[in-house]
Amino acid sequence: MQNRIPFVLASALKRKYAVRGHFYNVRLSSGLLVQCRSVLEIELRPQAHQDGGAKILLPDAVFVMMNPGSSEPLEGTIANITEDAFPITQKQLVPTKPDTTQYQVMRIMSFFGWEYVRVLNLSDLRNPNSSKFLNEVRLLESRNQFFAHTIFSDERTAELSSAMIRKGDAPIVCAWGVNTGLSPLINLAITAIKCGGRYVGLAKSESEHLFRHPLQRPQRAKQEWLDDMCSLLGKN
């Protein structure tokens, strides 16, 4: 029987880890304003370091998920840019409200003793409703010809290369979910990820590139995802 990974409470995780993100709004030529987040970084708080607060240099892993969902900054400014401003080379990271998905990542960090994880997404669009998110992607691409909402687009190759810099043995963890509507974005991402080194994910049965998302229901499924992911990472 597989060992259960400790399901650390959110209150304890918030004390141990800090979350920061880069938020931006894009004003398209059509006048439409698109709310986005390009990256999220989860780091061990300085007081939690056993050595008294050594500087963290490179991520222990890079997670790639679907989109930022309802992620929002706790404080700080949101950059306003136009659609010709990509790639985004200067990013001001601001304190960010953690969510249930990020707590799952923190539990993995706690289990393996990781200090720093970077989270990227198939799309930067901030929309908590997956069905509405996919519809928004289709409309942005078909009506507005706006493809730079994904860091895996051609316009953002240099930005992606920088975001993928990590420790030499650090995995890329694919956890974007199993919705087949994501296939166009997944195909873009997987091409780049294969060139970026070792990648892992909890694949849906008979689906090569559909990987289970950390946010599962009910609670038992969250624990199963956590157990399975830690087992997978421990083998690689």
CSV table of C-alpha atoms in Angstrom, one decimal:
chain,number,residue,atom,x,y,z
A,1,MET,CA,0.0,0.0,0.0
A,2,GLN,CA,1.3,3.4,-1.0
A,3,ASN,CA,2.3,5.7,1.9
A,4,ARG,CA,0.2,8.8,2.4
A,5,ILE,CA,2.0,12.1,2.1
A,6,PRO,CA,1.3,14.5,4.9
A,7,PHE,CA,-1.6,16.8,4.0
A,8,VAL,CA,-0.2,20.0,5.6
A,9,LEU,CA,-2.8,22.5,6.6
A,10,ALA,CA,-3.0,25.8,4.5
A,11,SER,CA,-2.4,27.9,7.7
A,12,ALA,CA,0.9,26.2,8.2
A,13,LEU,CA,1.9,26.4,4.5
A,14,LYS,CA,1.2,30.2,4.5
A,15,ARG,CA,3.6,30.7,7.4
A,16,LYS,CA,6.3,28.6,5.7
A,17,TYR,CA,6.1,29.8,2.0
A,18,ALA,CA,5.7,33.2,0.3
A,19,VAL,CA,3.9,33.6,-3.0
A,20,ARG,CA,4.7,36.3,-5.6
A,21,GLY,CA,3.4,36.8,-9.1
A,22,HIS,CA,3.8,39.1,-12.1
A,23,PHE,CA,0.4,40.5,-13.1
A,24,TYR,CA,-0.3,42.6,-16.2
A,25,ASN,CA,-3.2,43.9,-18.3
A,26,VAL,CA,-3.0,43.9,-22.1
A,27,ARG,CA,-4.9,46.5,-24.1
A,28,LEU,CA,-5.6,45.0,-27.5
A,29,SER,CA,-6.0,47.1,-30.7
A,30,SER,CA,-9.7,46.4,-30.5
A,31,GLY,CA,-9.9,48.1,-27.2
A,32,LEU,CA,-10.4,44.9,-25.2
A,33,LEU,CA,-8.6,44.7,-21.9
A,34,VAL,CA,-7.2,41.3,-21.0
A,35,GLN,CA,-6.2,40.5,-17.4
A,36,CYS,CA,-3.2,38.2,-17.1
A,37,ARG,CA,-0.4,36.7,-14.9
A,38,SER,CA,2.8,35.6,-16.5
A,39,VAL,CA,4.5,33.7,-13.7
A,40,LEU,CA,4.1,32.7,-10.1
A,41,GLU,CA,6.9,32.0,-7.7
A,42,ILE,CA,6.6,30.1,-4.4
A,43,GLU,CA,9.6,30.5,-2.1
A,44,LEU,CA,10.5,29.4,1.4
A,45,ARG,CA,10.2,32.4,3.8
A,46,PRO,CA,13.6,33.6,5.1
A,47,GLN,CA,12.7,32.7,8.7
A,48,ALA,CA,12.0,29.1,7.6
A,49,HIS,CA,15.6,28.6,6.4
A,50,GLN,CA,17.6,26.4,8.7
A,51,ASP,CA,20.8,28.3,7.7
A,52,GLY,CA,19.3,31.6,8.7
A,53,GLY,CA,18.1,32.9,5.3
A,54,ALA,CA,20.4,31.9,2.5
A,55,LYS,CA,19.5,33.5,-0.9
A,56,ILE,CA,17.6,31.2,-3.2
A,57,LEU,CA,19.0,31.2,-6.6
A,58,LEU,CA,17.3,28.7,-8.9
A,59,PRO,CA,14.0,26.8,-8.8
A,60,ASP,CA,13.9,23.2,-7.6
A,61,ALA,CA,11.1,22.6,-10.2
A,62,VAL,CA,9.0,24.4,-12.8
A,63,PHE,CA,5.3,23.5,-12.8
A,64,VAL,CA,3.2,24.1,-15.9
A,65,MET,CA,-0.6,24.3,-15.3
A,66,MET,CA,-3.6,25.5,-17.2
A,67,ASN,CA,-4.1,29.2,-16.4
A,68,PRO,CA,-3.9,31.4,-13.3
A,69,GLY,CA,-7.6,31.0,-12.5
A,70,SER,CA,-8.7,33.6,-9.9
A,71,SER,CA,-5.1,34.5,-8.8
A,72,GLU,CA,-4.8,38.1,-7.7
A,73,PRO,CA,-2.2,40.3,-6.1
A,74,LEU,CA,-2.4,41.1,-2.4
A,75,GLU,CA,-0.6,44.4,-3.0
A,76,GLY,CA,1.5,46.3,-5.6
A,77,THR,CA,0.8,47.5,-9.1
A,78,ILE,CA,-0.5,45.7,-12.2
A,79,ALA,CA,1.5,46.5,-15.3
A,80,ASN,CA,-0.5,47.9,-18.2
A,81,ILE,CA,0.9,47.0,-21.7
A,82,THR,CA,-0.1,46.8,-25.3
A,83,GLU,CA,-0.2,43.7,-27.4
A,84,ASP,CA,3.1,44.7,-29.2
A,85,ALA,CA,5.0,44.7,-25.8
A,86,PHE,CA,6.0,41.0,-25.9
A,87,PRO,CA,8.2,39.4,-24.8
A,88,ILE,CA,8.0,40.8,-21.3
A,89,THR,CA,11.6,41.1,-20.1
A,90,GLN,CA,11.1,43.2,-17.0
A,91,LYS,CA,8.7,41.7,-14.4
A,92,GLN,CA,7.9,43.2,-11.0
A,93,LEU,CA,6.8,40.4,-8.7
A,94,VAL,CA,4.2,41.3,-6.1
A,95,PRO,CA,2.8,39.4,-3.1
A,96,THR,CA,0.0,37.2,-4.3
A,97,LYS,CA,-3.0,35.5,-2.6
A,98,PRO,CA,-2.3,31.7,-2.5
A,99,ASP,CA,-5.1,29.3,-3.6
A,100,THR,CA,-5.9,25.6,-3.2
A,101,THR,CA,-3.8,24.6,-6.2
A,102,GLN,CA,-0.7,26.4,-4.9
A,103,TYR,CA,-1.2,24.7,-1.5
A,104,GLN,CA,-0.9,21.4,-3.2
A,105,VAL,CA,2.4,22.5,-4.8
A,106,MET,CA,3.6,23.7,-1.3
A,107,ARG,CA,2.8,20.2,0.1
A,108,ILE,CA,5.2,18.7,-2.5
A,109,MET,CA,7.8,21.3,-1.6
A,110,SER,CA,7.5,20.5,2.1
A,111,PHE,CA,7.8,16.8,1.5
A,112,PHE,CA,10.9,17.0,-0.7
A,113,GLY,CA,12.5,20.0,1.2
A,114,TRP,CA,12.3,22.2,-1.9
A,115,GLU,CA,12.8,25.9,-1.3
A,116,TYR,CA,11.7,27.5,-4.6
A,117,VAL,CA,9.2,26.5,-7.3
A,118,ARG,CA,8.2,28.5,-10.4
A,119,VAL,CA,4.7,28.1,-11.9
A,120,LEU,CA,4.0,28.8,-15.6
A,121,ASN,CA,0.7,28.3,-17.4
A,122,LEU,CA,-0.5,27.2,-20.8
A,123,SER,CA,-2.2,30.6,-21.0
A,124,ASP,CA,-1.7,33.8,-18.9
A,125,LEU,CA,-5.4,34.6,-18.9
A,126,ARG,CA,-6.9,35.0,-15.5
A,127,ASN,CA,-10.3,33.3,-15.6
A,128,PRO,CA,-11.4,30.9,-12.8
A,129,ASN,CA,-14.1,29.2,-15.0
A,130,SER,CA,-12.4,26.6,-17.2
A,131,SER,CA,-15.2,26.6,-19.8
A,132,LYS,CA,-15.3,30.4,-20.1
A,133,PHE,CA,-11.5,30.4,-20.2
A,134,LEU,CA,-11.3,28.1,-23.2
A,135,ASN,CA,-14.0,30.2,-25.0
A,136,GLU,CA,-12.0,33.4,-24.2
A,137,VAL,CA,-8.9,31.8,-25.7
A,138,ARG,CA,-10.7,30.9,-28.9
A,139,LEU,CA,-12.2,34.4,-29.2
A,140,LEU,CA,-8.9,36.2,-28.5
A,141,GLU,CA,-7.1,34.1,-31.1
A,142,SER,CA,-9.8,34.0,-33.8
A,143,ARG,CA,-11.2,37.6,-33.5
A,144,ASN,CA,-8.2,39.5,-32.2
A,145,GLN,CA,-5.4,37.4,-33.6
A,146,PHE,CA,-3.9,37.6,-30.1
A,147,PHE,CA,-1.7,34.6,-29.5
A,148,ALA,CA,0.9,36.1,-27.1
A,149,HIS,CA,-1.4,35.2,-24.1
A,150,THR,CA,0.7,32.0,-23.9
A,151,ILE,CA,4.4,32.1,-23.0
A,152,PHE,CA,4.8,29.2,-25.4
A,153,SER,CA,4.0,31.5,-28.4
A,154,ASP,CA,6.7,32.4,-30.9
A,155,GLU,CA,6.6,36.0,-29.7
A,156,ARG,CA,7.8,35.0,-26.3
A,157,THR,CA,10.5,32.5,-27.0
A,158,ALA,CA,13.2,34.4,-25.1
A,159,GLU,CA,10.9,35.0,-22.2
A,160,LEU,CA,10.2,31.3,-21.9
A,161,SER,CA,13.9,30.4,-22.1
A,162,SER,CA,14.5,32.6,-19.1
A,163,ALA,CA,11.6,31.2,-17.2
A,164,MET,CA,12.8,27.7,-17.7
A,165,ILE,CA,16.2,28.3,-16.1
A,166,ARG,CA,16.3,26.1,-13.0
A,167,LYS,CA,18.6,23.7,-11.0
A,168,GLY,CA,20.4,21.1,-13.2
A,169,ASP,CA,18.3,18.2,-11.9
A,170,ALA,CA,15.1,20.1,-11.5
A,171,PRO,CA,12.0,18.6,-13.3
A,172,ILE,CA,9.4,20.3,-15.3
A,173,VAL,CA,6.1,19.1,-13.8
A,174,CYS,CA,3.1,19.1,-16.3
A,175,ALA,CA,-0.2,19.4,-14.4
A,176,TRP,CA,-2.5,21.3,-16.7
A,177,GLY,CA,-5.5,19.0,-16.5
A,178,VAL,CA,-7.2,16.5,-18.8
A,179,ASN,CA,-9.6,18.8,-20.8
A,180,THR,CA,-9.2,17.9,-24.5
A,181,GLY,CA,-10.1,21.5,-25.3
A,182,LEU,CA,-6.6,22.5,-24.2
A,183,SER,CA,-5.0,20.4,-27.0
A,184,PRO,CA,-3.9,23.4,-29.2
A,185,LEU,CA,-2.2,25.0,-26.2
A,186,ILE,CA,-0.8,21.7,-25.0
A,187,ASN,CA,0.7,21.0,-28.4
A,188,LEU,CA,2.5,24.3,-28.3
A,189,ALA,CA,3.8,23.7,-24.8
A,190,ILE,CA,4.9,20.1,-25.1
A,191,THR,CA,7.1,21.0,-28.1
A,192,ALA,CA,9.0,23.5,-26.0
A,193,ILE,CA,9.0,21.4,-22.9
A,194,LYS,CA,10.5,18.4,-24.7
A,195,CYS,CA,13.5,20.6,-25.6
A,196,GLY,CA,13.8,21.9,-22.0
A,197,GLY,CA,14.9,18.7,-20.3
A,198,ARG,CA,13.3,16.2,-18.0
A,199,TYR,CA,9.5,16.5,-17.6
A,200,VAL,CA,7.0,14.4,-15.6
A,201,GLY,CA,3.2,14.3,-15.1
A,202,LEU,CA,0.4,12.1,-14.0
A,203,ALA,CA,-1.0,11.1,-17.3
A,204,LYS,CA,-4.6,10.3,-17.8
A,205,SER,CA,-5.0,6.7,-19.0
A,206,GLU,CA,-4.2,6.3,-22.7
A,207,SER,CA,-3.6,10.1,-23.0
A,208,GLU,CA,-0.1,11.0,-23.8
A,209,HIS,CA,-0.2,14.7,-22.9
A,210,LEU,CA,-3.2,15.1,-20.7
A,211,PHE,CA,-1.9,15.4,-17.1
A,212,ARG,CA,-3.9,15.4,-13.9
A,213,HIS,CA,-4.4,18.8,-12.3
A,214,PRO,CA,-3.5,19.3,-8.5
A,215,LEU,CA,-7.0,20.6,-7.8
A,216,GLN,CA,-9.1,17.5,-7.4
A,217,ARG,CA,-12.5,16.8,-5.8
A,218,PRO,CA,-13.4,15.4,-3.3
A,219,GLN,CA,-10.7,15.7,-0.6
A,220,ARG,CA,-9.7,12.0,-1.1
A,221,ALA,CA,-8.8,12.8,-4.7
A,222,LYS,CA,-6.5,15.7,-3.6
A,223,GLN,CA,-4.7,13.2,-1.3
A,224,GLU,CA,-4.4,10.7,-4.2
A,225,TRP,CA,-2.9,13.3,-6.5
A,226,LEU,CA,-0.4,14.3,-3.8
A,227,ASP,CA,0.6,10.7,-3.1
A,228,ASP,CA,0.9,9.8,-6.8
A,229,MET,CA,2.8,13.0,-7.7
A,230,CYS,CA,5.3,12.5,-4.8
A,231,SER,CA,5.8,8.9,-5.8
A,232,LEU,CA,6.4,9.9,-9.4
A,233,LEU,CA,8.9,12.6,-8.5
A,234,GLY,CA,10.7,10.3,-6.1
A,235,LYS,CA,11.3,7.8,-8.9
A,236,ASN,CA,12.7,10.3,-11.4
